[in-house]
Coordinates of N, CA and C in Angstrom, one line a residue:
P1 N -25.0 24.1 -20.9 CA -26.0 23.9 -19.8 C -26.4 25.3 -19.2
E2 N -25.6 26.3 -19.3 CA -26.0 27.6 -18.7 C -27.1 28.2 -19.4
V3 N -27.1 28.1 -20.7 CA -28.2 28.6 -21.5 C -29.5 27.9 -21.2
R4 N -29.5 26.6 -21.1 CA -30.7 25.8 -20.7 C -31.1 26.2 -19.3
R5 N -30.2 26.3 -18.4 CA -30.5 26.7 -17.0 C -31.2 28.1 -17.0
A6 N -30.7 29.0 -17.7 CA -31.2 30.4 -17.7 C -32.6 30.4 -18.4
A7 N -32.8 29.6 -19.4 CA -34.1 29.5 -20.1 C -35.2 28.9 -19.1
V8 N -34.8 27.9 -18.4 CA -35.7 27.3 -17.5 C -36.1 28.2 -16.3
E9 N -35.1 29.0 -15.9 CA -35.3 30.0 -14.9 C -36.3 31.1 -15.3
T10 N -36.1 31.5 -16.6 CA -37.0 32.6 -17.1 C -38.4 32.1 -17.3
L11 N -38.7 30.9 -17.5 CA -40.0 30.4 -17.8 C -41.0 30.6 -16.7
T12 N -40.5 30.8 -15.5 CA -41.4 31.0 -14.3 C -42.2 32.3 -14.5
A13 N -41.7 33.2 -15.4 CA -42.4 34.4 -15.6 C -43.6 34.3 -16.6
F14 N -43.7 33.1 -17.2 CA -44.7 32.9 -18.2 C -45.6 31.6 -17.8
P15 N -46.4 31.7 -16.8 CA -47.1 30.5 -16.4 C -48.2 30.1 -17.4
A16 N -48.0 28.9 -17.9 CA -48.9 28.3 -18.8 C -48.6 26.8 -18.9
A17 N -49.5 26.0 -19.5 CA -49.3 24.6 -19.5 C -48.0 24.2 -20.3
D18 N -47.8 24.9 -21.4 CA -46.6 24.5 -22.2 C -45.3 24.9 -21.5
T19 N -45.3 26.0 -20.9 CA -44.0 26.4 -20.1 C -43.8 25.5 -18.9
A20 N -44.9 25.1 -18.3 CA -44.8 24.2 -17.1 C -44.2 22.8 -17.6
A21 N -44.7 22.4 -18.7 CA -44.3 21.1 -19.3 C -42.8 21.2 -19.7
T22 N -42.4 22.3 -20.2 CA -41.0 22.5 -20.5 C -40.1 22.4 -19.3
I23 N -40.6 23.1 -18.2 CA -39.8 23.0 -16.9 C -39.7 21.6 -16.5
V24 N -40.8 20.8 -16.5 CA -40.7 19.4 -16.1 C -39.8 18.6 -17.0
N25 N -39.7 18.9 -18.2 CA -38.8 18.2 -19.1 C -37.3 18.4 -18.6
G26 N -37.1 19.6 -18.0 CA -35.8 19.8 -17.4 C -35.4 18.9 -16.3
F27 N -36.4 18.2 -15.7 CA -36.1 17.3 -14.6 C -35.1 16.2 -15.0
G28 N -35.2 15.9 -16.3 CA -34.3 14.8 -16.8 C -33.0 15.3 -17.5
D29 N -32.7 16.6 -17.4 CA -31.6 17.1 -18.1 C -30.3 16.5 -17.6
G30 N -29.3 16.4 -18.5 CA -28.0 15.8 -18.1 C -27.2 16.6 -17.1
S31 N -27.5 17.9 -17.1 CA -26.7 18.8 -16.2 C -27.4 19.0 -14.8
P32 N -26.7 18.8 -13.8 CA -27.3 18.9 -12.4 C -27.7 20.4 -12.2
F33 N -27.1 21.3 -12.8 CA -27.5 22.7 -12.6 C -28.8 23.0 -13.3
V34 N -29.1 22.4 -14.4 CA -30.3 22.6 -15.1 C -31.4 21.9 -14.3
R35 N -31.2 20.7 -13.8 CA -32.2 20.0 -13.0 C -32.5 20.7 -11.7
E36 N -31.5 21.3 -11.1 CA -31.8 22.1 -9.9 C -32.6 23.3 -10.2
Q37 N -32.3 24.0 -11.3 CA -33.1 25.1 -11.6 C -34.5 24.7 -12.0
A38 N -34.7 23.6 -12.7 CA -36.0 23.1 -13.1 C -36.9 22.8 -11.8
E39 N -36.2 22.2 -10.8 CA -36.9 22.0 -9.5 C -37.4 23.3 -8.9
N40 N -36.4 24.3 -8.9 CA -36.8 25.6 -8.3 C -37.8 26.3 -9.0
S41 N -37.8 26.2 -10.4 CA -38.8 26.9 -11.2 C -40.1 26.3 -11.0
A42 N -40.2 24.9 -10.9 CA -41.4 24.2 -10.7 C -42.1 24.7 -9.4
V43 N -41.3 24.8 -8.4 CA -41.8 25.3 -7.1 C -42.3 26.7 -7.1
L44 N -41.7 27.5 -7.9 CA -42.1 28.9 -8.0 C -43.2 29.2 -8.9
M45 N -43.4 28.3 -9.9 CA -44.5 28.5 -10.9 C -45.9 28.5 -10.3
H46 N -46.7 29.3 -10.8 CA -48.1 29.4 -10.4 C -49.0 29.1 -11.6
P47 N -50.2 28.5 -11.4 CA -50.7 28.1 -10.1 C -50.1 26.8 -9.6
K48 N -50.1 26.6 -8.3 CA -49.4 25.4 -7.7 C -50.1 24.1 -8.1
R49 N -51.4 24.1 -8.1 CA -52.1 22.8 -8.4 C -51.8 22.3 -9.8
A50 N -51.7 23.2 -10.8 CA -51.3 22.7 -12.2 C -49.9 22.2 -12.2
M51 N -49.0 22.9 -11.5 CA -47.6 22.5 -11.4 C -47.5 21.1 -10.8
I52 N -48.2 20.9 -9.7 CA -48.2 19.6 -9.0 C -48.6 18.5 -10.0
E53 N -49.7 18.7 -10.7 CA -50.2 17.7 -11.6 C -49.2 17.4 -12.7
I54 N -48.6 18.4 -13.3 CA -47.6 18.2 -14.4 C -46.4 17.5 -13.8
S55 N -45.9 18.0 -12.7 CA -44.7 17.4 -12.1 C -44.9 15.9 -11.7
A56 N -46.2 15.6 -11.3 CA -46.5 14.2 -11.0 C -46.3 13.2 -12.2
T57 N -46.4 13.7 -13.4 CA -46.3 12.9 -14.5 C -44.9 12.3 -14.7
A58 N -43.9 13.0 -14.1 CA -42.5 12.6 -14.2 C -42.1 11.6 -13.1
V59 N -43.0 11.3 -12.2 CA -42.7 10.3 -11.2 C -42.5 8.9 -11.8
T60 N -43.2 8.6 -12.9 CA -43.1 7.3 -13.5 C -42.2 7.4 -14.8
S61 N -41.4 8.5 -14.9 CA -40.5 8.6 -16.1 C -39.5 7.5 -16.1
D62 N -39.1 7.1 -17.4 CA -38.0 6.1 -17.5 C -36.7 6.7 -17.1
N63 N -36.6 8.0 -17.0 CA -35.3 8.6 -16.6 C -35.3 8.8 -15.1
P64 N -34.4 8.1 -14.4 CA -34.3 8.2 -12.9 C -34.0 9.6 -12.4
L65 N -33.2 10.4 -13.2 CA -33.0 11.7 -12.8 C -34.2 12.6 -12.7
A66 N -35.1 12.3 -13.7 CA -36.4 13.0 -13.7 C -37.3 12.6 -12.5
R67 N -37.2 11.3 -12.2 CA -38.0 10.9 -11.0 C -37.5 11.5 -9.7
V68 N -36.2 11.6 -9.6 CA -35.7 12.3 -8.4 C -36.2 13.7 -8.3
C69 N -36.2 14.4 -9.3 CA -36.7 15.8 -9.3 C -38.2 15.9 -9.1
A70 N -38.9 14.9 -9.7 CA -40.4 14.9 -9.4 C -40.7 14.7 -8.0
F71 N -40.0 13.7 -7.4 CA -40.2 13.4 -5.9 C -39.9 14.7 -5.1
N72 N -38.8 15.3 -5.5 CA -38.4 16.5 -4.7 C -39.4 17.7 -4.8
V73 N -39.9 17.9 -6.0 CA -40.9 18.9 -6.2 C -42.2 18.6 -5.5
L74 N -42.7 17.4 -5.6 CA -43.9 17.0 -4.8 C -43.7 17.2 -3.3
R75 N -42.5 16.9 -2.9 CA -42.2 17.2 -1.5 C -42.3 18.6 -1.1
R76 N -41.6 19.4 -1.9 CA -41.5 20.9 -1.6 C -42.8 21.6 -1.8
L77 N -43.7 21.0 -2.6 CA -45.0 21.7 -2.8 C -46.1 21.1 -1.9
D78 N -45.7 20.2 -1.0 CA -46.6 19.6 0.0 C -47.8 18.9 -0.8
A79 N -47.5 18.2 -1.8 CA -48.5 17.6 -2.6 C -49.1 16.3 -2.0
V80 N -49.8 16.5 -0.9 CA -50.4 15.4 -0.1 C -51.2 14.4 -1.0
D81 N -51.9 15.0 -1.9 CA -52.8 14.2 -2.8 C -52.1 13.3 -3.7
Q82 N -50.8 13.5 -3.8 CA -50.0 12.6 -4.7 C -49.2 11.5 -3.9
T83 N -49.6 11.4 -2.6 CA -48.9 10.4 -1.7 C -49.0 9.0 -2.3
A84 N -50.2 8.6 -2.7 CA -50.4 7.3 -3.1 C -49.5 7.0 -4.4
L85 N -49.3 8.0 -5.2 CA -48.5 7.8 -6.4 C -47.0 7.6 -6.0
V86 N -46.6 8.4 -5.0 CA -45.2 8.2 -4.6 C -45.0 6.8 -4.0
V87 N -46.0 6.4 -3.2 CA -45.9 5.1 -2.6 C -45.8 4.0 -3.6
R88 N -46.6 4.0 -4.6 CA -46.6 3.0 -5.7 C -45.3 3.0 -6.4
Q89 N -44.7 4.2 -6.7 CA -43.5 4.2 -7.4 C -42.3 3.8 -6.5
L90 N -42.4 4.1 -5.3 CA -41.3 3.6 -4.3 C -41.2 2.1 -4.4
R91 N -42.3 1.4 -4.5 CA -42.2 0.0 -4.5 C -41.4 -0.6 -5.6
T92 N -41.3 0.2 -6.7 CA -40.6 -0.3 -7.9 C -39.1 0.2 -8.0
E93 N -38.7 1.2 -7.1 CA -37.4 1.8 -7.2 C -36.3 0.9 -6.8
K94 N -35.2 0.9 -7.5 CA -34.0 0.1 -7.1 C -32.8 1.0 -6.8
R95 N -32.8 2.2 -7.4 CA -31.6 3.1 -7.2 C -31.6 3.8 -5.9
P96 N -30.5 4.0 -5.2 CA -30.5 4.7 -3.9 C -31.0 6.1 -4.0
D97 N -30.7 6.8 -5.1 CA -31.1 8.2 -5.2 C -32.6 8.4 -5.3
T98 N -33.2 7.5 -6.1 CA -34.7 7.6 -6.3 C -35.4 7.1 -5.0
I99 N -34.9 6.0 -4.4 CA -35.5 5.5 -3.2 C -35.5 6.6 -2.1
A100 N -34.3 7.2 -1.9 CA -34.1 8.3 -0.9 C -35.1 9.5 -1.2
A101 N -35.1 9.9 -2.5 CA -36.0 11.0 -2.8 C -37.5 10.7 -2.5
A102 N -37.9 9.5 -2.8 CA -39.3 9.1 -2.5 C -39.5 9.1 -1.0
L103 N -38.6 8.5 -0.3 CA -38.8 8.5 1.2 C -38.8 9.9 1.8
F104 N -37.9 10.8 1.3 CA -37.9 12.1 1.8 C -39.3 12.8 1.5
A105 N -39.8 12.5 0.3 CA -41.1 13.1 0.0 C -42.2 12.6 0.9
L106 N -42.2 11.3 1.2 CA -43.2 10.7 2.1 C -43.1 11.3 3.5
A107 N -41.8 11.6 3.9 CA -41.6 12.2 5.2 C -42.3 13.5 5.3
R108 N -42.2 14.3 4.3 CA -42.8 15.6 4.2 C -44.3 15.6 4.1
L109 N -44.8 14.5 3.4 CA -46.2 14.4 3.1 C -46.9 13.7 4.3
G110 N -46.2 13.3 5.3 CA -46.8 12.8 6.5 C -47.3 11.4 6.4
Y111 N -46.6 10.6 5.6 CA -47.1 9.2 5.3 C -46.7 8.3 6.5
A112 N -47.7 7.5 7.0 CA -47.5 6.6 8.1 C -48.4 5.4 7.9
D113 N -49.0 5.2 6.8 CA -50.0 4.1 6.6 C -49.4 2.7 6.6
E114 N -48.2 2.6 6.1 CA -47.5 1.3 5.9 C -46.1 1.4 6.4
P115 N -45.9 1.3 7.7 CA -44.5 1.4 8.3 C -43.6 0.4 7.7
G116 N -44.1 -0.8 7.4 CA -43.3 -1.9 6.8 C -42.5 -1.5 5.5
L117 N -43.2 -0.7 4.7 CA -42.6 -0.2 3.5 C -41.3 0.6 3.8
I118 N -41.5 1.5 4.7 CA -40.4 2.4 5.1 C -39.3 1.6 5.7
L119 N -39.7 0.7 6.6 CA -38.7 -0.1 7.4 C -38.0 -1.1 6.5
S120 N -38.5 -1.4 5.4 CA -37.8 -2.4 4.5 C -36.5 -1.9 4.0
F121 N -36.3 -0.6 4.1 CA -35.0 0.0 3.6 C -34.1 0.4 4.8
V122 N -34.4 0.0 6.0 CA -33.6 0.4 7.1 C -32.2 -0.1 7.1
N123 N -31.9 -1.2 6.5 CA -30.6 -1.8 6.4 C -29.9 -1.6 5.0
H124 N -30.4 -0.6 4.3 CA -29.9 -0.4 2.9 C -28.4 0.0 3.0
G125 N -27.7 -0.4 2.0 CA -26.3 -0.1 2.0 C -25.9 1.4 1.8
A126 N -26.8 2.1 1.2 CA -26.6 3.6 0.9 C -27.0 4.4 2.1
A127 N -26.1 5.2 2.6 CA -26.4 6.1 3.7 C -27.5 7.1 3.4
E128 N -27.6 7.5 2.2 CA -28.7 8.5 1.8 C -30.0 7.9 2.0
V129 N -30.1 6.6 1.8 CA -31.4 5.9 1.9 C -31.7 5.7 3.4
R130 N -30.7 5.3 4.2 CA -30.9 5.2 5.7 C -31.3 6.5 6.3
E131 N -30.7 7.6 5.8 CA -31.1 8.9 6.3 C -32.5 9.2 6.0
A132 N -32.9 8.9 4.8 CA -34.3 9.1 4.4 C -35.3 8.3 5.2
V133 N -34.9 7.0 5.5 CA -35.7 6.2 6.4 C -35.9 6.8 7.7
A134 N -34.8 7.3 8.3 CA -34.8 7.9 9.6 C -35.7 9.1 9.6
T135 N -35.7 9.9 8.5 CA -36.5 11.1 8.4 C -38.0 10.7 8.3
A136 N -38.3 9.7 7.4 CA -39.6 9.3 7.2 C -40.3 8.7 8.4
L137 N -39.5 8.1 9.3 CA -40.1 7.4 10.5 C -40.6 8.5 11.5
K138 N -40.4 9.7 11.3 CA -40.8 10.7 12.2 C -42.4 10.8 12.3
N139 N -43.0 10.2 11.3 CA -44.5 10.2 11.3 C -45.1 8.9 11.8
V140 N -44.2 7.9 12.2 CA -44.7 6.6 12.5 C -44.7 6.3 14.0
H141 N -45.9 6.3 14.6 CA -46.0 6.1 16.0 C -46.2 4.6 16.3
K142 N -45.1 3.8 16.0 CA -45.2 2.4 16.2 C -43.9 1.9 16.9
E143 N -44.0 0.8 17.7 CA -42.8 0.3 18.4 C -41.7 -0.1 17.4
S144 N -42.1 -0.6 16.2 CA -41.1 -1.0 15.2 C -40.3 0.2 14.7
A145 N -41.0 1.3 14.6 CA -40.3 2.5 14.2 C -39.4 3.0 15.3
Y146 N -39.8 2.9 16.6 CA -39.0 3.4 17.7 C -37.7 2.6 17.7
L147 N -37.8 1.3 17.6 CA -36.6 0.4 17.6 C -35.7 0.7 16.5
A148 N -36.3 0.9 15.3 CA -35.4 1.3 14.1 C -34.7 2.6 14.4
L149 N -35.3 3.5 14.9 CA -34.6 4.8 15.2 C -33.5 4.7 16.3
D150 N -33.8 3.8 17.2 CA -32.7 3.5 18.2 C -31.5 3.0 17.5
K151 N -31.7 2.2 16.5 CA -30.5 1.6 15.8 C -29.9 2.6 14.9
L152 N -30.7 3.4 14.2 CA -30.2 4.4 13.3 C -29.4 5.5 14.0
A153 N -29.8 5.8 15.2 CA -29.1 6.8 16.0 C -27.6 6.5 16.2
E154 N -27.3 5.2 16.1 CA -25.9 4.8 16.2 C -25.3 4.3 14.9
D155 N -25.9 4.8 13.8 CA -25.4 4.4 12.5 C -24.0 4.9 12.3
E156 N -23.3 4.3 11.3 CA -21.9 4.7 11.0 C -21.8 6.1 10.3
D157 N -23.0 6.6 9.8 CA -23.0 7.8 9.1 C -23.6 8.9 9.9
N158 N -22.9 10.1 10.0 CA -23.3 11.1 10.9 C -24.7 11.7 10.5
A159 N -25.0 11.8 9.2 CA -26.2 12.4 8.8 C -27.4 11.5 9.2
V160 N -27.2 10.2 9.1 CA -28.2 9.2 9.5 C -28.5 9.3 10.9
Q161 N -27.5 9.4 11.7 CA -27.6 9.6 13.2 C -28.4 10.9 13.5
R162 N -28.1 11.9 12.9 CA -28.8 13.2 13.1 C -30.2 13.1 12.8
A163 N -30.6 12.5 11.6 CA -32.0 12.4 11.2 C -32.7 11.5 12.2
A164 N -32.1 10.5 12.7 CA -32.8 9.6 13.7 C -33.1 10.3 15.0
I165 N -32.1 11.1 15.4 CA -32.3 11.8 16.7 C -33.4 12.9 16.5
E166 N -33.4 13.5 15.4 CA -34.4 14.6 15.1 C -35.8 13.9 15.1
S167 N -35.9 12.8 14.5 CA -37.2 12.1 14.4 C -37.7 11.7 15.8
M168 N -36.8 11.3 16.7 CA -37.2 11.0 18.0 C -37.9 12.2 18.7
G169 N -37.4 13.4 18.4 CA -38.0 14.6 19.0 C -39.4 14.8 18.3
C170 N -39.5 14.6 17.0 CA -40.7 14.8 16.3 C -41.8 13.8 16.9
L171 N -41.4 12.6 17.2 CA -42.4 11.6 17.8 C -42.7 11.9 19.2
G172 N -41.7 12.4 20.0 CA -41.9 12.8 21.4 C -42.3 11.7 22.3
N173 N -42.0 10.5 22.0 CA -42.3 9.3 22.9 C -41.3 9.1 23.9
P174 N -41.7 8.8 25.2 CA -40.7 8.6 26.2 C -39.8 7.4 26.0
H175 N -40.2 6.5 25.1 CA -39.3 5.4 24.7 C -37.9 5.9 24.4
F176 N -37.7 7.1 23.9 CA -36.4 7.5 23.4 C -35.6 8.1 24.5
A177 N -36.1 8.2 25.7 CA -35.3 8.9 26.8 C -33.9 8.2 27.0
P178 N -33.9 6.9 27.1 CA -32.5 6.3 27.3 C -31.5 6.5 26.2
K179 N -32.0 6.5 25.0 CA -31.1 6.7 23.8 C -30.7 8.2 23.8
L180 N -31.6 9.1 24.0 CA -31.2 10.5 24.0 C -30.2 10.8 25.2
L181 N -30.4 10.2 26.3 CA -29.5 10.3 27.4 C -28.1 9.8 27.1
K182 N -28.1 8.7 26.3 CA -26.8 8.2 25.9 C -26.1 9.1 25.0
V183 N -26.8 9.7 24.0 CA -26.2 10.7 23.1 C -25.6 11.9 23.9
L184 N -26.3 12.3 24.9 CA -25.9 13.5 25.7 C -24.8 13.2 26.7
T185 N -24.7 11.9 27.1 CA -23.6 11.6 28.1 C -22.4 10.9 27.6
D186 N -22.5 10.4 26.4 CA -21.4 9.7 25.8 C -20.5 10.7 25.1
V187 N -19.6 11.2 25.8 CA -18.7 12.3 25.3 C -17.3 11.8 25.3
G188 N -16.4 12.6 24.7 CA -15.0 12.2 24.7 C -14.5 11.9 23.3
E189 N -13.2 11.5 23.3 CA -12.6 11.3 22.0 C -13.1 10.1 21.2
R190 N -13.6 9.1 21.9 CA -14.0 7.8 21.3 C -15.5 7.7 21.1
T191 N -16.2 8.8 21.4 CA -17.7 8.7 21.2 C -18.1 8.7 19.7
I192 N -19.2 8.1 19.4 CA -19.7 8.1 18.0 C -20.6 9.3 17.8
F193 N -20.8 10.1 18.8 CA -21.8 11.2 18.7 C -21.0 12.5 18.6
T194 N -21.4 13.5 17.8 CA -20.8 14.7 17.6 C -21.5 15.8 18.5
A195 N -20.9 17.0 18.5 CA -21.6 18.1 19.2 C -22.9 18.4 18.5
D196 N -22.9 18.3 17.2 CA -24.2 18.5 16.5 C -25.3 17.5 16.9
H197 N -24.9 16.3 17.1 CA -25.8 15.3 17.5 C -26.4 15.6 18.9
R198 N -25.5 16.1 19.8 CA -25.9 16.4 21.1 C -26.8 17.6 21.1
A199 N -26.6 18.6 20.2 CA -27.4 19.8 20.1 C -28.8 19.4 19.7
V200 N -28.9 18.5 18.7 CA -30.2 18.0 18.3 C -30.9 17.2 19.4
A201 N -30.1 16.4 20.1 CA -30.6 15.6 21.2 C -31.2 16.5 22.3
C202 N -30.6 17.6 22.5 CA -31.2 18.6 23.5 C -32.6 19.0 23.1
W203 N -32.7 19.3 21.8 CA -34.0 19.7 21.3 C -35.0 18.6 21.4
A204 N -34.6 17.4 21.0 CA -35.4 16.2 21.0 C -35.9 15.9 22.4
A205 N -35.0 16.0 23.4 CA -35.3 15.7 24.8 C -36.4 16.6 25.3
A206 N -36.4 17.8 24.9 CA -37.4 18.8 25.3 C -38.8 18.4 24.8
K207 N -38.9 17.6 23.7 CA -40.1 17.3 23.1 C -40.8 16.0 23.7
L208 N -40.1 15.3 24.5 CA -40.6 14.0 25.1 C -41.7 14.3 26.2
R209 N -42.7 13.6 26.1 CA -43.8 13.7 27.1 C -44.2 12.3 27.5
P210 N -44.2 12.0 28.8 CA -43.9 12.9 29.9 C -42.4 13.2 30.0
V211 N -42.1 14.2 30.7 CA -40.7 14.7 30.9 C -39.9 13.6 31.6
D212 N -38.7 13.3 31.2 CA -37.8 12.4 31.9 C -36.8 13.1 32.8
A213 N -36.9 12.7 34.1 CA -36.1 13.4 35.1 C -34.6 13.4 34.8
A214 N -34.1 12.2 34.4 CA -32.7 12.1 34.1 C -32.2 12.9 32.9
L215 N -33.1 13.1 31.9 CA -32.8 13.9 30.8 C -32.7 15.4 31.2
V216 N -33.7 15.8 32.1 CA -33.7 17.2 32.6 C -32.4 17.5 33.3
K217 N -32.0 16.6 34.1 CA -30.7 16.8 34.9 C -29.6 16.9 34.0
R218 N -29.5 16.1 32.9 CA -28.4 16.2 31.9 C -28.5 17.5 31.2
L219 N -29.7 17.9 30.8 CA -29.9 19.2 30.1 C -29.4 20.4 30.9
L220 N -29.6 20.3 32.2 CA -29.1 21.4 33.1 C -27.6 21.4 33.1
K221 N -27.0 20.2 33.1 CA -25.5 20.2 33.0 C -25.0 20.8 31.7
H222 N -25.7 20.5 30.6 CA -25.3 21.1 29.3 C -25.5 22.6 29.3
A223 N -26.5 23.1 30.0 CA -26.8 24.5 30.0 C -25.9 25.3 30.9
T224 N -25.2 24.6 31.9 CA -24.4 25.4 32.9 C -23.0 25.0 32.8
T225 N -22.6 24.1 32.0 CA -21.1 23.7 31.9 C -20.5 24.5 30.7
P226 N -19.5 25.3 30.9 CA -18.9 26.0 29.8 C -18.5 25.2 28.6
V227 N -17.8 24.1 28.8 CA -17.3 23.3 27.7 C -17.6 21.8 28.0
I228 N -18.4 21.2 27.1 CA -18.6 19.7 27.1 C -18.0 19.1 25.8
P229 N -17.0 18.2 25.9 CA -16.4 17.7 24.7 C -17.3 17.2 23.7

């Protein structure tokens, strides 16, 4: 695997259609190290437009590992013009890793046209999918998205909670004031929220407009109290 990884890394110095295609072939490699390098090489390869178009061909690959890498590269290259392709493929995905990768891509690409598609995964059994849902909802200014984020903020998985709280800040809607206040005030040994969650909630609270007086009061306490559990 190390030889293949090194070869894929070196190919970035030789931008051409055939080398780009070889890098994309690495998306489906059996070694995670080769796949990671293929992703990084695809992002570094110039010109970007050609790399986006070649990477997009792997979105419909029969190999799920290749599809994950393709979604990741389109996300990292901000390939907004490939949004419709990602959406179409997401409708067919069954594996948690491919669903999550597609949702993370849509989050970066600013997709908000069909909230129902994103919300259809909100109760998925895999935490990585729920985290991706929480992240993707940051673009959706709809009541249904707000309610879903309220729920995901109290998910059993810490990463899902963090993503939901961060998306609340991205949306900046005052609807989230009560939930963010709960995150900031629910402290102690039995709380479901961590110090990291509270730190993100502080950031999110500052994004809400109009400003919530109760949140401001709590933020002042966090800023002036030496230790909050």
